[in-house]
Amino acid sequence: MQEALRLSRQQYVYANILWQDMLAAYGDTESSDYWRQRAQRRAYQGAIVSHLLQAGHCLAVAVLKQLADTRMLTTANLTLAEILTLLKEQSFLSASAQTLKQALEDGHLAALQQAQFIFTEGATVVPAQASVNAQIMTIDIVKSDNLDDPDLWPVGEWIRAQQSILDTVQAELEEC
């Protein structure tokens, strides 16, 4: 469990470093090159989302190792969707497991999964499909953000939310 918590913290730190680096290199909206740097910002944001999802997965593994019914299961290869299903099947959830379940159902991690899907599918979706799917891409964290424009992705908010979840769950797991 401690190893999973350490990996989760490490992935979060990587995401935060990428965010700070992106802001320093490509975050000046007054720059004449700002709009030409969209590909660089998109690449950074995609990498940040990937690190945050890995951090969420490691945190989920740590939470499952704490629950009696899932302690002996091999959970490292489960997807976040499978982990959510496993959490829903439990008769008792600790406070950290409830926090994780909420984040997976309709919270921060669900938003990250949606962003990851859009990021990976963006290169393969044809423009006609992209316009049809545009209505589905709205994120709840920041109502005006639409994930088909990576310049509007609420990456900074996601990093802060991940920090909050990580700190909360880690504190609850260390109390046990």
PDB file of C-alpha atoms in Angstrom:
ATOM      1  CA  MET A   1       0.000   0.000   0.000  1.00  0.00           C
ATOM      2  CA  GLN A   2       2.824   2.430   0.845  1.00  0.00           C
ATOM      3  CA  GLU A   3       4.454   1.740  -2.519  1.00  0.00           C
ATOM      4  CA  ALA A   4       1.222   2.603  -4.338  1.00  0.00           C
ATOM      5  CA  LEU A   5       0.893   5.828  -2.324  1.00  0.00           C
ATOM      6  CA  ARG A   6       4.477   6.761  -3.159  1.00  0.00           C
ATOM      7  CA  LEU A   7       3.891   6.105  -6.872  1.00  0.00           C
ATOM      8  CA  SER A   8       0.701   8.147  -6.764  1.00  0.00           C
ATOM      9  CA  ARG A   9       2.514  11.099  -5.200  1.00  0.00           C
ATOM     10  CA  GLN A  10       5.342  10.753  -7.741  1.00  0.00           C
ATOM     11  CA  GLN A  11       2.953  10.817 -10.719  1.00  0.00           C
ATOM     12  CA  TYR A  12       1.202  13.855  -9.251  1.00  0.00           C
ATOM     13  CA  VAL A  13       4.548  15.671  -8.914  1.00  0.00           C
ATOM     14  CA  TYR A  14       5.380  14.881 -12.559  1.00  0.00           C
ATOM     15  CA  ALA A  15       2.037  16.348 -13.656  1.00  0.00           C
ATOM     16  CA  ASN A  16       2.582  19.488 -11.602  1.00  0.00           C
ATOM     17  CA  ILE A  17       6.096  19.977 -13.002  1.00  0.00           C
ATOM     18  CA  LEU A  18       4.763  19.652 -16.550  1.00  0.00           C
ATOM     19  CA  TRP A  19       2.022  22.190 -15.758  1.00  0.00           C
ATOM     20  CA  GLN A  20       4.515  24.719 -14.400  1.00  0.00           C
ATOM     21  CA  ASP A  21       6.827  24.097 -17.365  1.00  0.00           C
ATOM     22  CA  MET A  22       3.978  24.577 -19.842  1.00  0.00           C
ATOM     23  CA  LEU A  23       2.950  27.846 -18.202  1.00  0.00           C
ATOM     24  CA  ALA A  24       6.529  29.126 -18.237  1.00  0.00           C
ATOM     25  CA  ALA A  25       7.205  28.160 -21.855  1.00  0.00           C
ATOM     26  CA  TYR A  26       3.836  28.601 -23.574  1.00  0.00           C
ATOM     27  CA  GLY A  27       1.473  30.349 -21.171  1.00  0.00           C
ATOM     28  CA  ASP A  28       1.902  33.983 -22.217  1.00  0.00           C
ATOM     29  CA  THR A  29      -1.406  34.872 -23.898  1.00  0.00           C
ATOM     30  CA  GLU A  30       0.082  38.193 -25.055  1.00  0.00           C
ATOM     31  CA  SER A  31       2.819  36.441 -27.043  1.00  0.00           C
ATOM     32  CA  SER A  32       2.596  36.748 -30.835  1.00  0.00           C
ATOM     33  CA  ASP A  33       3.283  32.991 -31.041  1.00  0.00           C
ATOM     34  CA  TYR A  34       0.547  32.028 -28.577  1.00  0.00           C
ATOM     35  CA  TRP A  35      -1.835  30.553 -31.171  1.00  0.00           C
ATOM     36  CA  ARG A  36       0.976  28.832 -33.064  1.00  0.00           C
ATOM     37  CA  GLN A  37       1.945  27.056 -29.828  1.00  0.00           C
ATOM     38  CA  ARG A  38      -1.368  25.202 -29.466  1.00  0.00           C
ATOM     39  CA  ALA A  39       0.218  21.868 -30.406  1.00  0.00           C
ATOM     40  CA  GLN A  40       2.843  22.278 -27.682  1.00  0.00           C
ATOM     41  CA  ARG A  41       0.199  23.167 -25.078  1.00  0.00           C
ATOM     42  CA  ARG A  42      -1.944  20.243 -26.188  1.00  0.00           C
ATOM     43  CA  ALA A  43       1.011  17.866 -25.858  1.00  0.00           C
ATOM     44  CA  TYR A  44       1.763  19.139 -22.362  1.00  0.00           C
ATOM     45  CA  GLN A  45      -1.873  18.900 -21.309  1.00  0.00           C
ATOM     46  CA  GLY A  46      -2.221  15.380 -22.679  1.00  0.00           C
ATOM     47  CA  ALA A  47       0.889  14.307 -20.754  1.00  0.00           C
ATOM     48  CA  ILE A  48      -0.421  15.987 -17.595  1.00  0.00           C
ATOM     49  CA  VAL A  49      -3.771  14.175 -17.872  1.00  0.00           C
ATOM     50  CA  SER A  50      -1.922  10.893 -18.385  1.00  0.00           C
ATOM     51  CA  HIS A  51       0.186  11.433 -15.246  1.00  0.00           C
ATOM     52  CA  LEU A  52      -2.866  12.433 -13.195  1.00  0.00           C
ATOM     53  CA  LEU A  53      -4.721   9.299 -14.301  1.00  0.00           C
ATOM     54  CA  GLN A  54      -1.713   7.159 -13.367  1.00  0.00           C
ATOM     55  CA  ALA A  55      -1.626   8.896  -9.981  1.00  0.00           C
ATOM     56  CA  GLY A  56      -5.345   8.173  -9.561  1.00  0.00           C
ATOM     57  CA  HIS A  57      -4.830   4.534 -10.510  1.00  0.00           C
ATOM     58  CA  CYS A  58      -1.999   4.078  -7.978  1.00  0.00           C
ATOM     59  CA  LEU A  59      -4.147   5.731  -5.321  1.00  0.00           C
ATOM     60  CA  ALA A  60      -7.030   3.390  -6.189  1.00  0.00           C
ATOM     61  CA  VAL A  61      -4.736   0.361  -5.833  1.00  0.00           C
ATOM     62  CA  ALA A  62      -3.667   1.604  -2.385  1.00  0.00           C
ATOM     63  CA  VAL A  63      -7.302   2.024  -1.330  1.00  0.00           C
ATOM     64  CA  LEU A  64      -8.229  -1.467  -2.550  1.00  0.00           C
ATOM     65  CA  LYS A  65      -5.305  -2.970  -0.598  1.00  0.00           C
ATOM     66  CA  GLN A  66      -6.785  -1.419   2.527  1.00  0.00           C
ATOM     67  CA  LEU A  67     -10.250  -2.999   2.092  1.00  0.00           C
ATOM     68  CA  ALA A  68     -10.660  -6.461   3.563  1.00  0.00           C
ATOM     69  CA  ASP A  69     -12.573  -7.928   0.608  1.00  0.00           C
ATOM     70  CA  THR A  70     -10.087  -6.681  -1.976  1.00  0.00           C
ATOM     71  CA  ARG A  71      -6.814  -6.877  -0.045  1.00  0.00           C
ATOM     72  CA  MET A  72      -5.695 -10.144  -1.652  1.00  0.00           C
ATOM     73  CA  LEU A  73      -6.885  -9.360  -5.190  1.00  0.00           C
ATOM     74  CA  THR A  74      -4.424  -8.484  -7.914  1.00  0.00           C
ATOM     75  CA  THR A  75      -5.537  -4.945  -8.713  1.00  0.00           C
ATOM     76  CA  ALA A  76      -2.528  -3.439 -10.475  1.00  0.00           C
ATOM     77  CA  ASN A  77      -3.843  -4.328 -13.941  1.00  0.00           C
ATOM     78  CA  LEU A  78      -7.428  -3.208 -13.382  1.00  0.00           C
ATOM     79  CA  THR A  79      -8.675  -0.135 -15.211  1.00  0.00           C
ATOM     80  CA  LEU A  80     -10.285   2.689 -13.254  1.00  0.00           C
ATOM     81  CA  ALA A  81     -13.691   1.593 -14.584  1.00  0.00           C
ATOM     82  CA  GLU A  82     -13.083  -1.934 -13.247  1.00  0.00           C
ATOM     83  CA  ILE A  83     -11.962  -0.492  -9.919  1.00  0.00           C
ATOM     84  CA  LEU A  84     -15.198   1.516  -9.727  1.00  0.00           C
ATOM     85  CA  THR A  85     -17.219  -1.654 -10.369  1.00  0.00           C
ATOM     86  CA  LEU A  86     -15.254  -3.436  -7.651  1.00  0.00           C
ATOM     87  CA  LEU A  87     -15.921  -0.605  -5.195  1.00  0.00           C
ATOM     88  CA  LYS A  88     -19.647  -0.662  -5.992  1.00  0.00           C
ATOM     89  CA  GLU A  89     -19.761  -4.380  -5.169  1.00  0.00           C
ATOM     90  CA  GLN A  90     -18.354  -3.926  -1.651  1.00  0.00           C
ATOM     91  CA  SER A  91     -20.672  -4.187   1.345  1.00  0.00           C
ATOM     92  CA  PHE A  92     -18.524  -1.752   3.353  1.00  0.00           C
ATOM     93  CA  LEU A  93     -16.347   1.118   2.140  1.00  0.00           C
ATOM     94  CA  SER A  94     -13.848   3.002   4.255  1.00  0.00           C
ATOM     95  CA  ALA A  95     -13.838   6.811   4.123  1.00  0.00           C
ATOM     96  CA  SER A  96     -10.943   6.757   1.646  1.00  0.00           C
ATOM     97  CA  ALA A  97     -12.766   4.230  -0.542  1.00  0.00           C
ATOM     98  CA  GLN A  98     -15.893   6.401  -0.501  1.00  0.00           C
ATOM     99  CA  THR A  99     -13.803   9.432  -1.553  1.00  0.00           C
ATOM    100  CA  LEU A 100     -12.281   7.418  -4.370  1.00  0.00           C
ATOM    101  CA  LYS A 101     -15.646   6.030  -5.478  1.00  0.00           C
ATOM    102  CA  GLN A 102     -17.113   9.538  -5.643  1.00  0.00           C
ATOM    103  CA  ALA A 103     -14.119  10.797  -7.663  1.00  0.00           C
ATOM    104  CA  LEU A 104     -14.483   7.890 -10.086  1.00  0.00           C
ATOM    105  CA  GLU A 105     -18.247   8.135 -10.489  1.00  0.00           C
ATOM    106  CA  ASP A 106     -18.802  11.747 -11.359  1.00  0.00           C
ATOM    107  CA  GLY A 107     -15.925  13.728  -9.974  1.00  0.00           C
ATOM    108  CA  HIS A 108     -12.387  14.632 -10.779  1.00  0.00           C
ATOM    109  CA  LEU A 109     -11.169  11.260 -12.077  1.00  0.00           C
ATOM    110  CA  ALA A 110     -14.241  10.856 -14.284  1.00  0.00           C
ATOM    111  CA  ALA A 111     -13.401  14.227 -15.869  1.00  0.00           C
ATOM    112  CA  LEU A 112      -9.801  13.123 -16.401  1.00  0.00           C
ATOM    113  CA  GLN A 113     -10.944   9.889 -18.036  1.00  0.00           C
ATOM    114  CA  GLN A 114     -13.160  11.894 -20.383  1.00  0.00           C
ATOM    115  CA  ALA A 115     -10.251  14.214 -21.194  1.00  0.00           C
ATOM    116  CA  GLN A 116      -7.947  11.255 -21.862  1.00  0.00           C
ATOM    117  CA  PHE A 117     -10.529   9.704 -24.182  1.00  0.00           C
ATOM    118  CA  ILE A 118     -10.935  12.935 -26.119  1.00  0.00           C
ATOM    119  CA  PHE A 119      -7.181  13.465 -26.258  1.00  0.00           C
ATOM    120  CA  THR A 120      -6.476   9.983 -27.622  1.00  0.00           C
ATOM    121  CA  GLU A 121      -9.470   9.950 -29.966  1.00  0.00           C
ATOM    122  CA  GLY A 122      -8.793  13.475 -31.239  1.00  0.00           C
ATOM    123  CA  ALA A 123      -6.376  12.251 -33.874  1.00  0.00           C
ATOM    124  CA  THR A 124      -8.703   9.516 -35.103  1.00  0.00           C
ATOM    125  CA  VAL A 125     -12.085  11.277 -35.056  1.00  0.00           C
ATOM    126  CA  VAL A 126     -13.092  12.652 -38.446  1.00  0.00           C
ATOM    127  CA  PRO A 127     -14.392  16.258 -38.471  1.00  0.00           C
ATOM    128  CA  ALA A 128     -18.034  15.205 -39.043  1.00  0.00           C
ATOM    129  CA  GLN A 129     -17.903  12.982 -35.961  1.00  0.00           C
ATOM    130  CA  ALA A 130     -16.087  15.680 -33.995  1.00  0.00           C
ATOM    131  CA  SER A 131     -18.964  18.129 -34.490  1.00  0.00           C
ATOM    132  CA  VAL A 132     -21.494  15.502 -33.386  1.00  0.00           C
ATOM    133  CA  ASN A 133     -19.429  14.633 -30.319  1.00  0.00           C
ATOM    134  CA  ALA A 134     -18.748  18.279 -29.414  1.00  0.00           C
ATOM    135  CA  GLN A 135     -21.905  18.485 -27.301  1.00  0.00           C
ATOM    136  CA  ILE A 136     -20.765  15.522 -25.171  1.00  0.00           C
ATOM    137  CA  MET A 137     -17.345  17.005 -24.414  1.00  0.00           C
ATOM    138  CA  THR A 138     -18.361  19.631 -21.855  1.00  0.00           C
ATOM    139  CA  ILE A 139     -16.669  19.201 -18.483  1.00  0.00           C
ATOM    140  CA  ASP A 140     -18.490  19.826 -15.228  1.00  0.00           C
ATOM    141  CA  ILE A 141     -15.534  21.196 -13.244  1.00  0.00           C
ATOM    142  CA  VAL A 142     -15.530  24.456 -15.199  1.00  0.00           C
ATOM    143  CA  LYS A 143     -18.846  24.879 -16.997  1.00  0.00           C
ATOM    144  CA  SER A 144     -17.481  26.915 -19.905  1.00  0.00           C
ATOM    145  CA  ASP A 145     -14.665  24.520 -20.777  1.00  0.00           C
ATOM    146  CA  ASN A 146     -14.987  22.287 -23.787  1.00  0.00           C
ATOM    147  CA  LEU A 147     -12.365  19.613 -24.284  1.00  0.00           C
ATOM    148  CA  ASP A 148     -12.199  19.892 -28.057  1.00  0.00           C
ATOM    149  CA  ASP A 149     -10.169  23.082 -27.493  1.00  0.00           C
ATOM    150  CA  PRO A 150      -7.158  22.089 -25.363  1.00  0.00           C
ATOM    151  CA  ASP A 151      -6.379  25.734 -24.608  1.00  0.00           C
ATOM    152  CA  LEU A 152      -9.515  25.767 -22.462  1.00  0.00           C
ATOM    153  CA  TRP A 153      -8.874  22.549 -20.555  1.00  0.00           C
ATOM    154  CA  PRO A 154      -9.000  23.207 -16.787  1.00  0.00           C
ATOM    155  CA  VAL A 155      -5.656  21.471 -16.178  1.00  0.00           C
ATOM    156  CA  GLY A 156      -4.657  23.686 -13.250  1.00  0.00           C
ATOM    157  CA  GLU A 157      -7.979  22.909 -11.544  1.00  0.00           C
ATOM    158  CA  TRP A 158      -7.448  19.182 -12.161  1.00  0.00           C
ATOM    159  CA  ILE A 159      -4.006  19.341 -10.564  1.00  0.00           C
ATOM    160  CA  ARG A 160      -5.406  21.103  -7.474  1.00  0.00           C
ATOM    161  CA  ALA A 161      -8.274  18.584  -7.246  1.00  0.00           C
ATOM    162  CA  GLN A 162      -5.823  15.678  -7.539  1.00  0.00           C
ATOM    163  CA  GLN A 163      -3.708  17.157  -4.735  1.00  0.00           C
ATOM    164  CA  SER A 164      -6.792  17.413  -2.533  1.00  0.00           C
ATOM    165  CA  ILE A 165      -7.875  13.821  -3.229  1.00  0.00           C
ATOM    166  CA  LEU A 166      -4.342  12.510  -2.751  1.00  0.00           C
ATOM    167  CA  ASP A 167      -3.894  14.311   0.569  1.00  0.00           C
ATOM    168  CA  THR A 168      -7.329  13.265   1.866  1.00  0.00           C
ATOM    169  CA  VAL A 169      -6.996   9.601   0.943  1.00  0.00           C
ATOM    170  CA  GLN A 170      -3.373   9.375   2.103  1.00  0.00           C
ATOM    171  CA  ALA A 171      -4.275  10.860   5.498  1.00  0.00           C
ATOM    172  CA  GLU A 172      -7.209   8.452   5.883  1.00  0.00           C
ATOM    173  CA  LEU A 173      -5.089   5.435   4.889  1.00  0.00           C
ATOM    174  CA  GLU A 174      -2.299   6.373   7.292  1.00  0.00           C
ATOM    175  CA  GLU A 175      -4.807   6.593  10.179  1.00  0.00           C
ATOM    176  CA  CYS A 176      -5.756   2.935   9.722  1.00  0.00           C
TER     177      CYS A 176
END
